[in-house]
Amino acid sequence: MTPTSGELLLTRLALSASHSPQAHADFTALLAEAPDTLLPVAFRIALEGSGPVDTAIRDALAAIAADLTETQLVDLLAIVPTGTAALAHTAETLTRTLLQRPCTDRQRSLLLRHLGRTLRGLGRWEEAVPVLEEAVRILRVLTAQDPDTHQDDLADALHGLGRTLLSSGRRWKEAEPVLEESVRILRVPAAETLDTHQARLANALHNLGSAFMWSCRPRSGVPVLEEAVQILRVLAAQDPETHRYDLANALNTLGECLPWPDGQKEAVSVLEEAVQILQVLTAEDPDTHQDDLAHALHHLGQTLWQSRRAEEALVIAEEAVQMRRVLAAEDPDKSTLAYVLLHLGDTLTTLGECHEAETATEEAEVILRPLRAQYPGDYPSEGTLTSAGIPQARDVAGPPRIDPATWAQAT
């Protein structure tokens, strides 16, 4: 079978697999017949978004993984772009298969960091925690033996673990010392990669500041976040395309942490800057940045309202609600829409628009009542006039991509 005919057949089966179990089975069987030729083709199809190819590839790999060599597995992993959602299940299967083979401690730590990141991307935060804890344990031993070679990897693994703990229920206190250790390591950069280290340090500081905020210690987060913003301002001035998004999100979190009432004027200024950056980014790429802009607008509106600037807050709140309605149309989790509706209700009440406020609040309550019943304590109580914050954690570049060169270097 030629690659062209195989690609055509795989594409047809992929398009049918979402509604035909037989097509899914045929797709899996076809991949198993000629994995060297057809798996790379299937990867390309998955990255182009043609049907639920990822799970079909995963199923095929599960059937043939024992027959694939280490070289084949590494070559396939090298095709998967870092952080992609299109092949997340495939990346998990390839990584777990390699973890079952003999490998060095450094290779194992690399695989564990990749697996942890993949599980985070799949929303399986609790599963990712022990995976990353094992990576940290291995790298602590390696760093004690050769700090120059391994401490950068240890910092990355600690940061990944800290970020995962931030998103794993209410484990913010556990995240604090992990992120603090990552920050301490990243404060000693290698001169030849100064900008890379500074960016990673800024993101680690941002996550540490978030941990303080979520642990009800926002004042402790302020100096940490101010340092992150200071670093990112310099980096964004040098390379705006790479760093302005991180700067906007660090500004957003800093604005949330600045104390009330003393820091409210500065918070408004900081959040307005974040909104301005995100408006530009959203105009360039709405699908990627609209959610972040809605988040920043929500908190700017809250801060204006707390600063007794209700008329200005109303304009911002209405824009946030409009944006959240668009996003909620394709998202089964409507809680973020409920939060901005609650704030809109607060603002309208302050301005004496009681009927409109009641309408907005009731719409929010329709969304939140079943969520409160399902997850007691995780959502604001009915009648509460303050809307809950929307958690947000920044990621870093993560572990190096697994390809033949990095795999050989880790031997």
PDB file of C-alpha atoms in Angstrom, residues 51-284:
ATOM      1  CA  GLY A  51     -11.891  12.874  13.246  1.00  0.00           C
ATOM      2  CA  PRO A  52     -11.145  11.287  16.663  1.00  0.00           C
ATOM      3  CA  VAL A  53      -7.883   9.844  15.399  1.00  0.00           C
ATOM      4  CA  ASP A  54      -6.033  10.190  18.703  1.00  0.00           C
ATOM      5  CA  THR A  55      -8.005   7.507  20.537  1.00  0.00           C
ATOM      6  CA  ALA A  56      -7.850   5.180  17.527  1.00  0.00           C
ATOM      7  CA  ILE A  57      -4.061   5.509  17.395  1.00  0.00           C
ATOM      8  CA  ARG A  58      -3.929   4.890  21.136  1.00  0.00           C
ATOM      9  CA  ASP A  59      -5.952   1.690  20.716  1.00  0.00           C
ATOM     10  CA  ALA A  60      -3.730   0.517  17.866  1.00  0.00           C
ATOM     11  CA  LEU A  61      -0.592   1.208  19.891  1.00  0.00           C
ATOM     12  CA  ALA A  62      -1.973  -0.717  22.848  1.00  0.00           C
ATOM     13  CA  ALA A  63      -2.274  -3.763  20.591  1.00  0.00           C
ATOM     14  CA  ILE A  64       1.174  -3.519  19.001  1.00  0.00           C
ATOM     15  CA  ALA A  65       3.298  -1.686  21.578  1.00  0.00           C
ATOM     16  CA  ALA A  66       5.123  -4.831  22.668  1.00  0.00           C
ATOM     17  CA  ASP A  67       6.381  -5.333  19.105  1.00  0.00           C
ATOM     18  CA  LEU A  68       7.716  -1.774  18.669  1.00  0.00           C
ATOM     19  CA  THR A  69      11.383  -1.133  19.370  1.00  0.00           C
ATOM     20  CA  GLU A  70      12.654   1.619  21.629  1.00  0.00           C
ATOM     21  CA  THR A  71      13.848   3.499  18.539  1.00  0.00           C
ATOM     22  CA  GLN A  72      10.413   3.290  16.917  1.00  0.00           C
ATOM     23  CA  LEU A  73       8.709   4.577  20.064  1.00  0.00           C
ATOM     24  CA  VAL A  74      11.108   7.521  20.402  1.00  0.00           C
ATOM     25  CA  ASP A  75      10.753   8.360  16.700  1.00  0.00           C
ATOM     26  CA  LEU A  76       6.958   8.420  17.065  1.00  0.00           C
ATOM     27  CA  LEU A  77       7.130  10.640  20.149  1.00  0.00           C
ATOM     28  CA  ALA A  78       9.347  13.032  18.195  1.00  0.00           C
ATOM     29  CA  ILE A  79       6.465  13.591  15.754  1.00  0.00           C
ATOM     30  CA  VAL A  80       4.100  14.741  18.522  1.00  0.00           C
ATOM     31  CA  PRO A  81       4.321  18.551  18.994  1.00  0.00           C
ATOM     32  CA  THR A  82       4.937  19.607  22.586  1.00  0.00           C
ATOM     33  CA  GLY A  83       1.720  20.437  24.413  1.00  0.00           C
ATOM     34  CA  THR A  84      -0.629  19.426  21.581  1.00  0.00           C
ATOM     35  CA  ALA A  85      -4.131  18.263  22.490  1.00  0.00           C
ATOM     36  CA  ALA A  86      -4.626  16.470  19.168  1.00  0.00           C
ATOM     37  CA  LEU A  87      -2.394  13.522  20.126  1.00  0.00           C
ATOM     38  CA  ALA A  88      -2.539  13.634  23.920  1.00  0.00           C
ATOM     39  CA  HIS A  89      -3.817  10.062  24.398  1.00  0.00           C
ATOM     40  CA  THR A  90      -1.269   8.809  21.884  1.00  0.00           C
ATOM     41  CA  ALA A  91       1.549  10.626  23.703  1.00  0.00           C
ATOM     42  CA  GLU A  92       0.402   9.087  26.992  1.00  0.00           C
ATOM     43  CA  THR A  93       0.475   5.561  25.542  1.00  0.00           C
ATOM     44  CA  LEU A  94       3.901   6.012  23.923  1.00  0.00           C
ATOM     45  CA  THR A  95       5.346   7.470  27.134  1.00  0.00           C
ATOM     46  CA  ARG A  96       3.907   4.768  29.371  1.00  0.00           C
ATOM     47  CA  THR A  97       5.205   2.083  26.993  1.00  0.00           C
ATOM     48  CA  LEU A  98       8.732   3.513  27.154  1.00  0.00           C
ATOM     49  CA  LEU A  99       8.501   3.719  30.946  1.00  0.00           C
ATOM     50  CA  GLN A 100       7.985  -0.060  31.016  1.00  0.00           C
ATOM     51  CA  ARG A 101      11.286  -0.591  29.160  1.00  0.00           C
ATOM     52  CA  PRO A 102      14.756  -0.468  30.738  1.00  0.00           C
ATOM     53  CA  CYS A 103      16.092   3.089  30.747  1.00  0.00           C
ATOM     54  CA  THR A 104      18.461   5.346  32.651  1.00  0.00           C
ATOM     55  CA  ASP A 105      17.297   7.456  35.588  1.00  0.00           C
ATOM     56  CA  ARG A 106      17.671  10.577  33.478  1.00  0.00           C
ATOM     57  CA  GLN A 107      15.557   9.077  30.685  1.00  0.00           C
ATOM     58  CA  ARG A 108      12.973   7.965  33.209  1.00  0.00           C
ATOM     59  CA  SER A 109      12.752  11.446  34.733  1.00  0.00           C
ATOM     60  CA  LEU A 110      12.322  12.927  31.244  1.00  0.00           C
ATOM     61  CA  LEU A 111       9.503  10.507  30.450  1.00  0.00           C
ATOM     62  CA  LEU A 112       7.796  11.171  33.779  1.00  0.00           C
ATOM     63  CA  ARG A 113       7.891  14.937  33.215  1.00  0.00           C
ATOM     64  CA  HIS A 114       6.353  14.463  29.778  1.00  0.00           C
ATOM     65  CA  LEU A 115       3.703  12.115  31.135  1.00  0.00           C
ATOM     66  CA  GLY A 116       2.843  14.583  33.909  1.00  0.00           C
ATOM     67  CA  ARG A 117       2.426  17.383  31.393  1.00  0.00           C
ATOM     68  CA  THR A 118       0.281  15.177  29.155  1.00  0.00           C
ATOM     69  CA  LEU A 119      -1.980  14.179  32.041  1.00  0.00           C
ATOM     70  CA  ARG A 120      -2.366  17.851  32.981  1.00  0.00           C
ATOM     71  CA  GLY A 121      -3.384  18.601  29.409  1.00  0.00           C
ATOM     72  CA  LEU A 122      -6.028  15.884  29.639  1.00  0.00           C
ATOM     73  CA  GLY A 123      -7.382  17.442  32.847  1.00  0.00           C
ATOM     74  CA  ARG A 124      -6.201  14.498  34.971  1.00  0.00           C
ATOM     75  CA  TRP A 125      -4.427  16.642  37.540  1.00  0.00           C
ATOM     76  CA  GLU A 126      -4.589  14.188  40.452  1.00  0.00           C
ATOM     77  CA  GLU A 127      -3.012  11.441  38.323  1.00  0.00           C
ATOM     78  CA  ALA A 128      -0.224  13.807  37.294  1.00  0.00           C
ATOM     79  CA  VAL A 129       0.829  14.587  40.885  1.00  0.00           C
ATOM     80  CA  PRO A 130       2.473  11.213  41.804  1.00  0.00           C
ATOM     81  CA  VAL A 131       4.041  11.014  38.331  1.00  0.00           C
ATOM     82  CA  LEU A 132       5.752  14.368  38.801  1.00  0.00           C
ATOM     83  CA  GLU A 133       6.636  13.559  42.413  1.00  0.00           C
ATOM     84  CA  GLU A 134       8.574  10.535  41.147  1.00  0.00           C
ATOM     85  CA  ALA A 135      10.348  12.717  38.574  1.00  0.00           C
ATOM     86  CA  VAL A 136      11.337  15.146  41.344  1.00  0.00           C
ATOM     87  CA  ARG A 137      12.584  12.303  43.546  1.00  0.00           C
ATOM     88  CA  ILE A 138      14.821  10.941  40.772  1.00  0.00           C
ATOM     89  CA  LEU A 139      16.153  14.383  39.866  1.00  0.00           C
ATOM     90  CA  ARG A 140      16.973  15.206  43.491  1.00  0.00           C
ATOM     91  CA  VAL A 141      19.302  12.203  43.530  1.00  0.00           C
ATOM     92  CA  LEU A 142      20.828  13.083  40.160  1.00  0.00           C
ATOM     93  CA  THR A 143      21.269  16.740  41.156  1.00  0.00           C
ATOM     94  CA  ALA A 144      23.050  15.753  44.362  1.00  0.00           C
ATOM     95  CA  GLN A 145      25.516  13.785  42.217  1.00  0.00           C
ATOM     96  CA  ASP A 146      25.947  16.369  39.414  1.00  0.00           C
ATOM     97  CA  PRO A 147      24.187  19.699  40.075  1.00  0.00           C
ATOM     98  CA  ASP A 148      25.499  21.450  36.957  1.00  0.00           C
ATOM     99  CA  THR A 149      23.895  18.855  34.694  1.00  0.00           C
ATOM    100  CA  HIS A 150      20.612  18.212  36.480  1.00  0.00           C
ATOM    101  CA  GLN A 151      19.501  21.176  38.615  1.00  0.00           C
ATOM    102  CA  ASP A 152      17.785  22.893  35.671  1.00  0.00           C
ATOM    103  CA  ASP A 153      15.712  19.746  35.070  1.00  0.00           C
ATOM    104  CA  LEU A 154      14.921  19.607  38.794  1.00  0.00           C
ATOM    105  CA  ALA A 155      13.651  23.195  38.695  1.00  0.00           C
ATOM    106  CA  ASP A 156      11.435  22.329  35.727  1.00  0.00           C
ATOM    107  CA  ALA A 157      10.031  19.233  37.443  1.00  0.00           C
ATOM    108  CA  LEU A 158       9.364  21.178  40.661  1.00  0.00           C
ATOM    109  CA  HIS A 159       7.583  23.893  38.715  1.00  0.00           C
ATOM    110  CA  GLY A 160       5.461  21.348  36.868  1.00  0.00           C
ATOM    111  CA  LEU A 161       4.577  19.661  40.172  1.00  0.00           C
ATOM    112  CA  GLY A 162       3.741  22.994  41.808  1.00  0.00           C
ATOM    113  CA  ARG A 163       1.526  24.037  38.923  1.00  0.00           C
ATOM    114  CA  THR A 164      -0.239  20.675  39.056  1.00  0.00           C
ATOM    115  CA  LEU A 165      -0.853  20.978  42.793  1.00  0.00           C
ATOM    116  CA  LEU A 166      -2.355  24.438  42.210  1.00  0.00           C
ATOM    117  CA  SER A 167      -4.978  22.875  39.959  1.00  0.00           C
ATOM    118  CA  SER A 168      -5.581  19.686  41.986  1.00  0.00           C
ATOM    119  CA  GLY A 169      -8.419  20.697  44.241  1.00  0.00           C
ATOM    120  CA  ARG A 170      -7.409  22.724  47.294  1.00  0.00           C
ATOM    121  CA  ARG A 171      -3.713  21.797  47.449  1.00  0.00           C
ATOM    122  CA  TRP A 172      -2.387  25.358  47.320  1.00  0.00           C
ATOM    123  CA  LYS A 173      -0.430  25.054  50.582  1.00  0.00           C
ATOM    124  CA  GLU A 174       1.397  22.012  49.234  1.00  0.00           C
ATOM    125  CA  ALA A 175       2.296  23.958  46.089  1.00  0.00           C
ATOM    126  CA  GLU A 176       3.973  26.835  47.953  1.00  0.00           C
ATOM    127  CA  PRO A 177       7.211  25.115  49.129  1.00  0.00           C
ATOM    128  CA  VAL A 178       7.530  23.255  45.810  1.00  0.00           C
ATOM    129  CA  LEU A 179       7.324  26.479  43.810  1.00  0.00           C
ATOM    130  CA  GLU A 180       9.607  28.300  46.267  1.00  0.00           C
ATOM    131  CA  GLU A 181      12.283  25.659  45.703  1.00  0.00           C
ATOM    132  CA  SER A 182      11.904  25.988  41.941  1.00  0.00           C
ATOM    133  CA  VAL A 183      12.321  29.764  42.239  1.00  0.00           C
ATOM    134  CA  ARG A 184      15.477  29.389  44.354  1.00  0.00           C
ATOM    135  CA  ILE A 185      17.091  27.190  41.703  1.00  0.00           C
ATOM    136  CA  LEU A 186      16.045  29.445  38.831  1.00  0.00           C
ATOM    137  CA  ARG A 187      17.581  32.490  40.517  1.00  0.00           C
ATOM    138  CA  VAL A 188      21.013  31.130  39.525  1.00  0.00           C
ATOM    139  CA  PRO A 189      20.830  31.089  35.707  1.00  0.00           C
ATOM    140  CA  ALA A 190      23.415  29.883  33.259  1.00  0.00           C
ATOM    141  CA  ALA A 191      24.855  32.937  31.480  1.00  0.00           C
ATOM    142  CA  GLU A 192      24.477  31.460  28.007  1.00  0.00           C
ATOM    143  CA  THR A 193      20.710  30.989  28.443  1.00  0.00           C
ATOM    144  CA  LEU A 194      19.907  34.041  30.566  1.00  0.00           C
ATOM    145  CA  ASP A 195      16.687  35.054  28.762  1.00  0.00           C
ATOM    146  CA  THR A 196      15.308  31.506  28.889  1.00  0.00           C
ATOM    147  CA  HIS A 197      16.030  31.249  32.611  1.00  0.00           C
ATOM    148  CA  GLN A 198      14.507  34.670  33.260  1.00  0.00           C
ATOM    149  CA  ALA A 199      11.304  33.701  31.490  1.00  0.00           C
ATOM    150  CA  ARG A 200      11.059  30.473  33.457  1.00  0.00           C
ATOM    151  CA  LEU A 201      11.844  32.321  36.698  1.00  0.00           C
ATOM    152  CA  ALA A 202       9.095  34.840  35.956  1.00  0.00           C
ATOM    153  CA  ASN A 203       6.552  32.070  35.342  1.00  0.00           C
ATOM    154  CA  ALA A 204       7.602  30.249  38.509  1.00  0.00           C
ATOM    155  CA  LEU A 205       7.244  33.498  40.469  1.00  0.00           C
ATOM    156  CA  HIS A 206       3.804  34.003  38.898  1.00  0.00           C
ATOM    157  CA  ASN A 207       2.641  30.565  40.001  1.00  0.00           C
ATOM    158  CA  LEU A 208       4.075  31.095  43.485  1.00  0.00           C
ATOM    159  CA  GLY A 209       2.163  34.359  43.715  1.00  0.00           C
ATOM    160  CA  SER A 210      -0.986  32.509  42.620  1.00  0.00           C
ATOM    161  CA  ALA A 211      -0.409  29.929  45.365  1.00  0.00           C
ATOM    162  CA  PHE A 212      -0.223  32.697  47.972  1.00  0.00           C
ATOM    163  CA  MET A 213      -3.402  34.278  46.576  1.00  0.00           C
ATOM    164  CA  TRP A 214      -5.398  31.039  46.622  1.00  0.00           C
ATOM    165  CA  SER A 215      -4.129  30.293  50.143  1.00  0.00           C
ATOM    166  CA  CYS A 216      -5.729  33.564  51.308  1.00  0.00           C
ATOM    167  CA  ARG A 217      -2.344  35.283  51.598  1.00  0.00           C
ATOM    168  CA  PRO A 218      -2.559  37.811  48.748  1.00  0.00           C
ATOM    169  CA  ARG A 219      -0.247  40.314  50.469  1.00  0.00           C
ATOM    170  CA  SER A 220       2.527  37.703  50.444  1.00  0.00           C
ATOM    171  CA  GLY A 221       1.953  37.264  46.726  1.00  0.00           C
ATOM    172  CA  VAL A 222       2.379  40.955  45.869  1.00  0.00           C
ATOM    173  CA  PRO A 223       6.222  41.218  45.996  1.00  0.00           C
ATOM    174  CA  VAL A 224       6.580  37.881  44.197  1.00  0.00           C
ATOM    175  CA  LEU A 225       4.243  38.974  41.410  1.00  0.00           C
ATOM    176  CA  GLU A 226       5.845  42.408  41.191  1.00  0.00           C
ATOM    177  CA  GLU A 227       9.182  40.702  40.559  1.00  0.00           C
ATOM    178  CA  ALA A 228       7.592  38.529  37.866  1.00  0.00           C
ATOM    179  CA  VAL A 229       6.109  41.606  36.185  1.00  0.00           C
ATOM    180  CA  GLN A 230       9.431  43.446  36.346  1.00  0.00           C
ATOM    181  CA  ILE A 231      11.233  40.571  34.598  1.00  0.00           C
ATOM    182  CA  LEU A 232       8.505  40.166  31.981  1.00  0.00           C
ATOM    183  CA  ARG A 233       8.439  43.879  31.160  1.00  0.00           C
ATOM    184  CA  VAL A 234      12.107  43.668  30.165  1.00  0.00           C
ATOM    185  CA  LEU A 235      11.576  40.471  28.177  1.00  0.00           C
ATOM    186  CA  ALA A 236       8.429  41.793  26.470  1.00  0.00           C
ATOM    187  CA  ALA A 237      10.266  44.953  25.424  1.00  0.00           C
ATOM    188  CA  GLN A 238      12.933  42.773  23.793  1.00  0.00           C
ATOM    189  CA  ASP A 239      10.579  40.165  22.293  1.00  0.00           C
ATOM    190  CA  PRO A 240       6.901  41.153  22.516  1.00  0.00           C
ATOM    191  CA  GLU A 241       5.620  38.249  20.417  1.00  0.00           C
ATOM    192  CA  THR A 242       7.013  35.736  22.921  1.00  0.00           C
ATOM    193  CA  HIS A 243       6.468  37.462  26.254  1.00  0.00           C
ATOM    194  CA  ARG A 244       3.575  39.959  26.157  1.00  0.00           C
ATOM    195  CA  TYR A 245       1.009  37.235  26.877  1.00  0.00           C
ATOM    196  CA  ASP A 246       2.880  36.168  30.009  1.00  0.00           C
ATOM    197  CA  LEU A 247       3.200  39.825  31.023  1.00  0.00           C
ATOM    198  CA  ALA A 248      -0.551  40.370  30.662  1.00  0.00           C
ATOM    199  CA  ASN A 249      -1.389  37.360  32.804  1.00  0.00           C
ATOM    200  CA  ALA A 250       1.145  38.275  35.498  1.00  0.00           C
ATOM    201  CA  LEU A 251      -0.337  41.793  35.589  1.00  0.00           C
ATOM    202  CA  ASN A 252      -3.801  40.274  35.895  1.00  0.00           C
ATOM    203  CA  THR A 253      -2.816  38.141  38.893  1.00  0.00           C
ATOM    204  CA  LEU A 254      -0.971  41.064  40.510  1.00  0.00           C
ATOM    205  CA  GLY A 255      -4.094  43.168  40.138  1.00  0.00           C
ATOM    206  CA  GLU A 256      -6.074  40.500  41.979  1.00  0.00           C
ATOM    207  CA  CYS A 257      -3.546  40.372  44.841  1.00  0.00           C
ATOM    208  CA  LEU A 258      -3.074  44.082  45.540  1.00  0.00           C
ATOM    209  CA  PRO A 259      -4.749  44.854  48.895  1.00  0.00           C
ATOM    210  CA  TRP A 260      -8.017  46.713  49.335  1.00  0.00           C
ATOM    211  CA  PRO A 261      -8.420  49.638  49.832  1.00  0.00           C
ATOM    212  CA  ASP A 262      -4.813  50.881  49.803  1.00  0.00           C
ATOM    213  CA  GLY A 263      -3.826  49.126  46.599  1.00  0.00           C
ATOM    214  CA  GLN A 264      -7.003  49.655  44.600  1.00  0.00           C
ATOM    215  CA  LYS A 265      -5.746  52.584  42.532  1.00  0.00           C
ATOM    216  CA  GLU A 266      -2.648  50.622  41.511  1.00  0.00           C
ATOM    217  CA  ALA A 267      -4.779  47.518  40.907  1.00  0.00           C
ATOM    218  CA  VAL A 268      -6.983  49.389  38.438  1.00  0.00           C
ATOM    219  CA  SER A 269      -3.930  50.629  36.560  1.00  0.00           C
ATOM    220  CA  VAL A 270      -2.348  47.165  36.476  1.00  0.00           C
ATOM    221  CA  LEU A 271      -5.551  45.483  35.303  1.00  0.00           C
ATOM    222  CA  GLU A 272      -6.158  48.142  32.645  1.00  0.00           C
ATOM    223  CA  GLU A 273      -2.684  47.414  31.264  1.00  0.00           C
ATOM    224  CA  ALA A 274      -3.430  43.679  31.239  1.00  0.00           C
ATOM    225  CA  VAL A 275      -6.710  44.291  29.392  1.00  0.00           C
ATOM    226  CA  GLN A 276      -5.011  46.519  26.816  1.00  0.00           C
ATOM    227  CA  ILE A 277      -2.416  43.842  26.004  1.00  0.00           C
ATOM    228  CA  LEU A 278      -5.022  41.088  25.839  1.00  0.00           C
ATOM    229  CA  GLN A 279      -7.297  43.165  23.592  1.00  0.00           C
ATOM    230  CA  VAL A 280      -4.478  43.384  21.056  1.00  0.00           C
ATOM    231  CA  LEU A 281      -3.752  39.658  21.346  1.00  0.00           C
ATOM    232  CA  THR A 282      -7.444  38.780  21.056  1.00  0.00           C
ATOM    233  CA  ALA A 283      -7.798  40.885  17.919  1.00  0.00           C
ATOM    234  CA  GLU A 284      -4.908  38.885  16.430  1.00  0.00           C
TER     235      GLU A 284
END
